[in-house]
Amino acid sequence: MTAPSLFVQLRSGPPVAEIYRRTIEIGVHAEQLGFRSVWFATRHFQAHHAALPSVFPFVAAVAQHTSRIRLGTGVVTVPFEHPVRLAEDAVVTDTLAGGRLELGLGKGLGFGHSASSYAGFGVADSNRESLYAERVTTLHRILETGHVVDGVALYPPPGTLRSRIWQSTGNIETARRAGAAGDGLLPHGNSQARAGGSVTELVDAYLAACPTEPRIGSSLAVLPGDSERDSLEMLDIDIRSSPAFYPDFDSGSGRERFLADSLIRFGAADRIVNDVVGDPDRAATTDVLFSIPLAVNHPRYLDCLRRISEDIAPQLGSHPIR
């Protein structure tokens, strides 16, 4: 396993500027702790209480406060984007970041999470697959050739950005196309295509089609503490401070259901590592994307970040995920 990566979910709520500033600080801390990359969750119109609808200016802001850590878009919803404008936004951001952009692409999760986004952009959900495939193909061509059409060059030049595309999907055919294109794969088990299913089939389809060194980013939600009780107390603080995010948590059963449905590993570091090692859904993982299921302004967020870096990631590195 390479150095760990971090996936940050920005939760909506006032004041938004404070959330953005706090998340930039988290990116700085992640770099100091040796994380390889930090990815920023992107959704539109506060879908599922998300706070970041426009990822490129945010990545550019984080780039100005960091120098080494790679910066990922998690993810750009391609059916809402013109491929030429997407290419321009990406290359400008990559230039500002000194070539550190990791370009994550997707279609939106589906279900209630992205239904409002498709409606807001006036895009029919039934067109998500065809629009995605067509526009990703166009984006590939633009970044490969450096031209939007014959005789019209992309500016700034794309450099090596084409080699840093990742596709997030729960669709087997999309995973296969991502492999054939040499893109990275962010397999998603809780998408409209899979509805909570295993990602093993996605990874197998990707690997079978991939002619280059595979890149597979596996998401891992963790809530590390001194003990299970300590981790649960952290979550309880978050529940009390963010009631709108937990509308059905009027009992302990709601908390337990949330932990199970979100596949959150919690407790001491050794317990989390033991839970993860041997998970067949992580068999071919090259990049572990840790996420912390707390609001970014939670008083223990940075402590969790440190525990991942110092206590969990080193153990996973010495015990390969099989």
Short mmCIF file of C-alpha atoms in Angstrom, two decimals:
data_model
loop_
_atom_site.label_atom_id
_atom_site.label_comp_id
_atom_site.label_asym_id
_atom_site.label_seq_id
_atom_site.Cartn_x
_atom_site.Cartn_y
_atom_site.Cartn_z
CA MET A 1 0.00 0.00 0.00
CA THR A 2 1.24 3.48 -0.82
CA ALA A 3 1.03 6.38 1.63
CA PRO A 4 -2.58 6.88 2.76
CA SER A 5 -5.02 9.22 1.09
CA LEU A 6 -7.85 11.19 2.65
CA PHE A 7 -11.38 11.69 1.34
CA VAL A 8 -13.04 14.74 2.91
CA GLN A 9 -16.79 15.26 2.94
CA LEU A 10 -17.72 18.90 3.49
CA ARG A 11 -21.07 19.06 5.24
CA SER A 12 -23.32 22.07 4.60
CA GLY A 13 -24.14 24.48 7.39
CA PRO A 14 -23.47 28.07 8.42
CA PRO A 15 -21.09 29.70 8.05
CA VAL A 16 -19.95 28.11 4.79
CA ALA A 17 -16.76 30.20 4.63
CA GLU A 18 -15.69 28.69 7.95
CA ILE A 19 -16.27 25.17 6.61
CA TYR A 20 -14.09 25.94 3.60
CA ARG A 21 -11.31 27.47 5.72
CA ARG A 22 -11.39 24.52 8.10
CA THR A 23 -11.14 22.06 5.21
CA ILE A 24 -8.13 23.90 3.78
CA GLU A 25 -6.51 23.51 7.22
CA ILE A 26 -7.27 19.79 7.12
CA GLY A 27 -5.48 19.57 3.76
CA VAL A 28 -2.45 21.29 5.28
CA HIS A 29 -2.45 18.91 8.26
CA ALA A 30 -2.81 15.90 5.97
CA GLU A 31 0.27 17.01 4.05
CA GLN A 32 2.23 17.46 7.28
CA LEU A 33 1.22 13.97 8.42
CA GLY A 34 2.48 12.41 5.19
CA PHE A 35 -0.78 11.67 3.37
CA ARG A 36 -0.25 11.09 -0.34
CA SER A 37 -3.44 12.82 -1.48
CA VAL A 38 -6.59 14.50 -0.26
CA TRP A 39 -9.85 14.24 -2.20
CA PHE A 40 -12.81 16.57 -1.81
CA ALA A 41 -16.38 15.29 -2.09
CA THR A 42 -18.44 17.28 -4.58
CA ARG A 43 -22.23 17.40 -4.88
CA HIS A 44 -24.65 20.05 -6.05
CA PHE A 45 -27.53 21.85 -4.33
CA GLN A 46 -26.71 20.49 -0.85
CA ALA A 47 -27.55 16.94 -1.94
CA HIS A 48 -27.19 14.81 1.19
CA HIS A 49 -26.08 17.97 3.06
CA ALA A 50 -22.94 18.35 0.92
CA ALA A 51 -21.28 21.77 0.91
CA LEU A 52 -19.03 21.82 -2.18
CA PRO A 53 -20.70 22.20 -5.60
CA SER A 54 -17.66 23.63 -7.42
CA VAL A 55 -14.48 21.70 -6.77
CA PHE A 56 -11.89 23.36 -9.03
CA PRO A 57 -11.67 26.76 -7.28
CA PHE A 58 -11.53 24.96 -3.95
CA VAL A 59 -8.69 22.68 -5.08
CA ALA A 60 -6.85 25.76 -6.39
CA ALA A 61 -7.24 27.39 -2.96
CA VAL A 62 -5.87 24.32 -1.16
CA ALA A 63 -2.97 24.22 -3.62
CA GLN A 64 -1.87 27.67 -2.49
CA HIS A 65 -1.47 26.41 1.10
CA THR A 66 0.27 23.11 0.29
CA SER A 67 3.24 22.03 -1.80
CA ARG A 68 3.44 18.23 -2.00
CA ILE A 69 0.13 16.53 -1.31
CA ARG A 70 -1.87 15.52 -4.37
CA LEU A 71 -5.34 17.04 -4.71
CA GLY A 72 -8.30 15.03 -5.98
CA THR A 73 -11.75 15.91 -7.28
CA GLY A 74 -14.22 13.49 -5.73
CA VAL A 75 -15.89 13.69 -8.20
CA VAL A 76 -16.79 15.92 -11.13
CA THR A 77 -20.25 14.88 -12.37
CA VAL A 78 -19.50 14.66 -16.09
CA PRO A 79 -23.11 14.71 -17.42
CA PHE A 80 -23.40 18.29 -16.10
CA GLU A 81 -20.19 19.49 -17.78
CA HIS A 82 -19.24 20.58 -21.30
CA PRO A 83 -16.07 18.58 -21.99
CA VAL A 84 -14.15 21.58 -23.34
CA ARG A 85 -14.96 23.72 -20.29
CA LEU A 86 -14.16 20.77 -18.05
CA ALA A 87 -10.78 20.40 -19.73
CA GLU A 88 -10.07 24.12 -19.35
CA ASP A 89 -11.04 24.17 -15.67
CA ALA A 90 -8.94 21.10 -15.00
CA VAL A 91 -5.76 22.31 -16.72
CA VAL A 92 -5.90 25.74 -15.09
CA THR A 93 -6.36 24.11 -11.68
CA ASP A 94 -3.56 21.63 -12.38
CA THR A 95 -1.27 24.48 -13.40
CA LEU A 96 -2.01 26.37 -10.18
CA ALA A 97 -1.39 23.15 -8.22
CA GLY A 98 1.95 22.48 -9.89
CA GLY A 99 0.79 19.26 -11.55
CA ARG A 100 -0.77 17.79 -8.39
CA LEU A 101 -4.36 17.43 -9.59
CA GLU A 102 -5.96 13.95 -9.54
CA LEU A 103 -9.02 14.26 -11.79
CA GLY A 104 -11.88 12.14 -10.46
CA LEU A 105 -14.91 11.77 -12.73
CA GLY A 106 -18.34 10.26 -12.11
CA LYS A 107 -22.08 10.31 -12.82
CA GLY A 108 -23.51 11.03 -9.37
CA LEU A 109 -24.65 8.36 -6.94
CA GLY A 110 -28.26 8.26 -8.03
CA PHE A 111 -31.09 7.54 -5.58
CA GLY A 112 -31.97 10.71 -3.67
CA HIS A 113 -28.36 11.87 -3.54
CA SER A 114 -28.15 13.19 -7.09
CA ALA A 115 -31.78 13.28 -8.27
CA SER A 116 -32.06 16.97 -7.34
CA SER A 117 -28.80 17.67 -9.16
CA TYR A 118 -30.02 16.13 -12.41
CA ALA A 119 -33.26 18.08 -12.09
CA GLY A 120 -31.40 21.30 -11.30
CA PHE A 121 -29.21 20.99 -14.38
CA GLY A 122 -32.15 19.99 -16.57
CA VAL A 123 -30.51 16.68 -17.46
CA ALA A 124 -32.64 13.55 -17.72
CA ASP A 125 -31.42 10.87 -15.34
CA SER A 126 -32.10 8.33 -18.09
CA ASN A 127 -29.31 9.95 -20.12
CA ARG A 128 -26.65 9.67 -17.43
CA GLU A 129 -24.85 6.67 -18.95
CA SER A 130 -24.77 7.87 -22.56
CA LEU A 131 -23.78 11.44 -21.67
CA TYR A 132 -21.04 10.21 -19.37
CA ALA A 133 -19.52 7.82 -21.89
CA GLU A 134 -19.60 10.38 -24.71
CA ARG A 135 -18.12 13.25 -22.69
CA VAL A 136 -15.39 11.17 -21.03
CA THR A 137 -14.30 10.00 -24.49
CA THR A 138 -14.12 13.61 -25.65
CA LEU A 139 -12.20 14.66 -22.53
CA HIS A 140 -9.70 11.85 -23.09
CA ARG A 141 -9.09 13.04 -26.64
CA ILE A 142 -8.65 16.68 -25.62
CA LEU A 143 -6.15 15.89 -22.87
CA GLU A 144 -4.29 13.37 -25.05
CA THR A 145 -3.91 15.63 -28.08
CA GLY A 146 -3.89 19.02 -26.40
CA HIS A 147 -6.44 20.22 -28.97
CA VAL A 148 -10.17 20.80 -28.57
CA VAL A 149 -10.60 20.54 -32.37
CA ASP A 150 -8.12 20.49 -35.21
CA GLY A 151 -6.14 23.72 -35.18
CA VAL A 152 -7.51 24.91 -31.81
CA ALA A 153 -5.13 24.15 -28.94
CA LEU A 154 -6.16 23.76 -25.31
CA TYR A 155 -4.58 26.41 -23.08
CA PRO A 156 -2.76 25.96 -20.80
CA PRO A 157 -1.32 22.76 -22.26
CA PRO A 158 -2.53 19.65 -20.42
CA GLY A 159 0.90 18.22 -19.64
CA THR A 160 0.51 14.81 -17.99
CA LEU A 161 -3.04 15.36 -16.70
CA ARG A 162 -4.44 12.68 -19.03
CA SER A 163 -2.54 10.07 -16.98
CA ARG A 164 -4.19 11.27 -13.75
CA ILE A 165 -7.86 10.61 -14.58
CA TRP A 166 -9.88 8.37 -12.26
CA GLN A 167 -13.39 7.08 -12.87
CA SER A 168 -15.77 6.48 -9.97
CA THR A 169 -18.46 3.95 -10.74
CA GLY A 170 -20.65 1.10 -9.63
CA ASN A 171 -21.29 0.05 -13.24
CA ILE A 172 -19.33 -2.94 -14.54
CA GLU A 173 -19.19 -1.69 -18.13
CA THR A 174 -17.89 1.70 -16.99
CA ALA A 175 -15.24 -0.05 -14.90
CA ARG A 176 -14.22 -2.05 -17.96
CA ARG A 177 -13.96 1.09 -20.10
CA ALA A 178 -11.92 2.83 -17.40
CA GLY A 179 -9.47 -0.05 -17.41
CA ALA A 180 -9.20 -0.11 -21.19
CA ALA A 181 -8.53 3.64 -21.16
CA GLY A 182 -5.77 3.28 -18.56
CA ASP A 183 -7.65 5.43 -16.04
CA GLY A 184 -7.71 4.82 -12.31
CA LEU A 185 -10.77 3.19 -10.76
CA LEU A 186 -12.73 4.40 -7.73
CA PRO A 187 -15.16 1.47 -7.32
CA HIS A 188 -18.39 2.35 -5.57
CA GLY A 189 -20.57 -0.24 -3.91
CA ASN A 190 -23.34 2.18 -2.93
CA SER A 191 -24.23 3.68 -6.29
CA GLN A 192 -27.35 3.53 -8.40
CA ALA A 193 -25.74 0.71 -10.40
CA ARG A 194 -24.84 -1.49 -7.41
CA ALA A 195 -27.11 -0.48 -4.50
CA GLY A 196 -24.72 -1.59 -1.78
CA GLY A 197 -23.25 -4.57 -3.62
CA SER A 198 -19.70 -5.90 -3.60
CA VAL A 199 -17.08 -4.07 -5.66
CA THR A 200 -15.15 -7.25 -6.51
CA GLU A 201 -16.87 -7.59 -9.90
CA LEU A 202 -16.00 -3.99 -10.74
CA VAL A 203 -12.35 -4.50 -9.90
CA ASP A 204 -12.19 -7.78 -11.84
CA ALA A 205 -13.70 -6.15 -14.95
CA TYR A 206 -11.29 -3.22 -14.64
CA LEU A 207 -8.21 -5.42 -14.23
CA ALA A 208 -9.19 -7.66 -17.13
CA ALA A 209 -9.29 -4.65 -19.47
CA CYS A 210 -6.41 -2.58 -18.07
CA PRO A 211 -3.26 -2.66 -20.25
CA THR A 212 -1.21 -0.49 -17.88
CA GLU A 213 -0.30 -0.46 -14.18
CA PRO A 214 -3.67 -0.46 -12.39
CA ARG A 215 -4.75 2.32 -10.03
CA ILE A 216 -7.56 1.33 -7.69
CA GLY A 217 -8.71 3.63 -4.91
CA SER A 218 -10.67 1.91 -2.14
CA SER A 219 -12.77 4.03 0.25
CA LEU A 220 -12.49 3.20 3.95
CA ALA A 221 -14.59 5.04 6.55
CA VAL A 222 -12.95 4.95 9.98
CA LEU A 223 -13.64 6.47 13.37
CA PRO A 224 -10.50 5.69 15.39
CA GLY A 225 -10.43 6.28 19.13
CA ASP A 226 -8.99 4.85 22.34
CA SER A 227 -11.78 2.26 22.39
CA GLU A 228 -15.15 1.46 20.83
CA ARG A 229 -16.81 3.56 23.51
CA ASP A 230 -14.52 6.52 22.77
CA SER A 231 -15.34 6.32 19.05
CA LEU A 232 -19.07 6.16 19.76
CA GLU A 233 -18.80 9.20 22.03
CA MET A 234 -17.18 11.09 19.12
CA LEU A 235 -20.10 10.15 16.91
CA ASP A 236 -22.59 11.18 19.61
CA ILE A 237 -21.02 14.64 19.74
CA ASP A 238 -21.46 14.90 15.99
CA ILE A 239 -25.08 13.78 16.20
CA ARG A 240 -25.88 16.41 18.83
CA SER A 241 -24.14 19.20 16.92
CA SER A 242 -25.55 18.27 13.47
CA PRO A 243 -29.16 17.15 14.06
CA ALA A 244 -30.21 17.94 10.49
CA PHE A 245 -27.66 15.44 9.21
CA TYR A 246 -29.05 12.72 11.49
CA PRO A 247 -32.83 13.19 11.28
CA ASP A 248 -33.73 9.65 12.42
CA PHE A 249 -31.32 9.33 15.32
CA ASP A 250 -33.71 9.46 18.23
CA SER A 251 -32.39 6.22 19.69
CA GLY A 252 -29.26 4.11 19.95
CA SER A 253 -30.54 1.84 17.20
CA GLY A 254 -30.32 4.73 14.73
CA ARG A 255 -26.67 5.17 15.55
CA GLU A 256 -25.92 1.48 15.11
CA ARG A 257 -27.80 1.38 11.82
CA PHE A 258 -25.80 4.36 10.55
CA LEU A 259 -22.50 2.68 11.43
CA ALA A 260 -23.53 -0.55 9.71
CA ASP A 261 -25.07 1.02 6.60
CA SER A 262 -22.08 3.33 6.11
CA LEU A 263 -19.57 0.50 6.71
CA ILE A 264 -17.75 2.55 9.35
CA ARG A 265 -14.88 0.81 11.16
CA PHE A 266 -14.51 2.18 14.68
CA GLY A 267 -12.63 1.60 17.91
CA ALA A 268 -8.93 1.23 18.62
CA ALA A 269 -6.47 1.10 15.72
CA ASP A 270 -5.73 -2.62 16.11
CA ARG A 271 -9.43 -3.48 15.92
CA ILE A 272 -9.89 -1.41 12.77
CA VAL A 273 -6.86 -2.97 11.09
CA ASN A 274 -8.03 -6.49 11.95
CA ASP A 275 -11.44 -5.70 10.46
CA VAL A 276 -9.92 -4.44 7.21
CA VAL A 277 -7.21 -7.03 6.58
CA GLY A 278 -8.73 -9.91 4.67
CA ASP A 279 -11.62 -7.94 3.23
CA PRO A 280 -12.03 -9.39 -0.30
CA ASP A 281 -13.41 -6.08 -1.60
CA ARG A 282 -9.95 -4.56 -1.08
CA ALA A 283 -7.93 -7.32 -2.72
CA ALA A 284 -6.38 -5.23 -5.52
CA THR A 285 -6.35 -1.83 -3.80
CA THR A 286 -3.41 0.42 -4.66
CA ASP A 287 -4.65 3.54 -2.82
CA VAL A 288 -6.67 3.53 0.40
CA LEU A 289 -8.88 6.62 0.66
CA PHE A 290 -9.68 7.07 4.34
CA SER A 291 -12.71 9.10 5.29
CA ILE A 292 -13.68 10.37 8.74
CA PRO A 293 -17.49 10.43 9.17
CA LEU A 294 -17.55 13.62 11.22
CA ALA A 295 -18.17 17.28 10.44
CA VAL A 296 -14.87 18.94 9.54
CA ASN A 297 -15.19 21.29 12.55
CA HIS A 298 -15.61 18.40 15.01
CA PRO A 299 -13.15 18.85 17.93
CA ARG A 300 -11.70 15.36 17.35
CA TYR A 301 -11.37 15.45 13.55
CA LEU A 302 -7.65 16.23 13.53
CA ASP A 303 -7.05 13.64 16.24
CA CYS A 304 -8.68 11.02 13.99
CA LEU A 305 -6.48 12.20 11.13
CA ARG A 306 -3.37 11.73 13.25
CA ARG A 307 -4.45 8.26 14.38
CA ILE A 308 -4.96 7.19 10.75
CA SER A 309 -1.49 8.42 9.82
CA GLU A 310 0.40 7.11 12.84
CA ASP A 311 -1.53 4.04 14.00
CA ILE A 312 -3.66 2.60 11.17
CA ALA A 313 -1.95 3.24 7.83
CA PRO A 314 1.46 1.87 8.93
CA GLN A 315 -0.16 -1.37 10.08
CA LEU A 316 -2.07 -1.78 6.83
CA GLY A 317 1.18 -1.15 4.96
CA SER A 318 2.90 -3.98 6.82
CA HIS A 319 -0.12 -6.31 6.44
CA PRO A 320 -1.08 -6.18 2.74
CA ILE A 321 -4.81 -6.16 2.12
CA ARG A 322 -5.83 -9.51 0.58
#
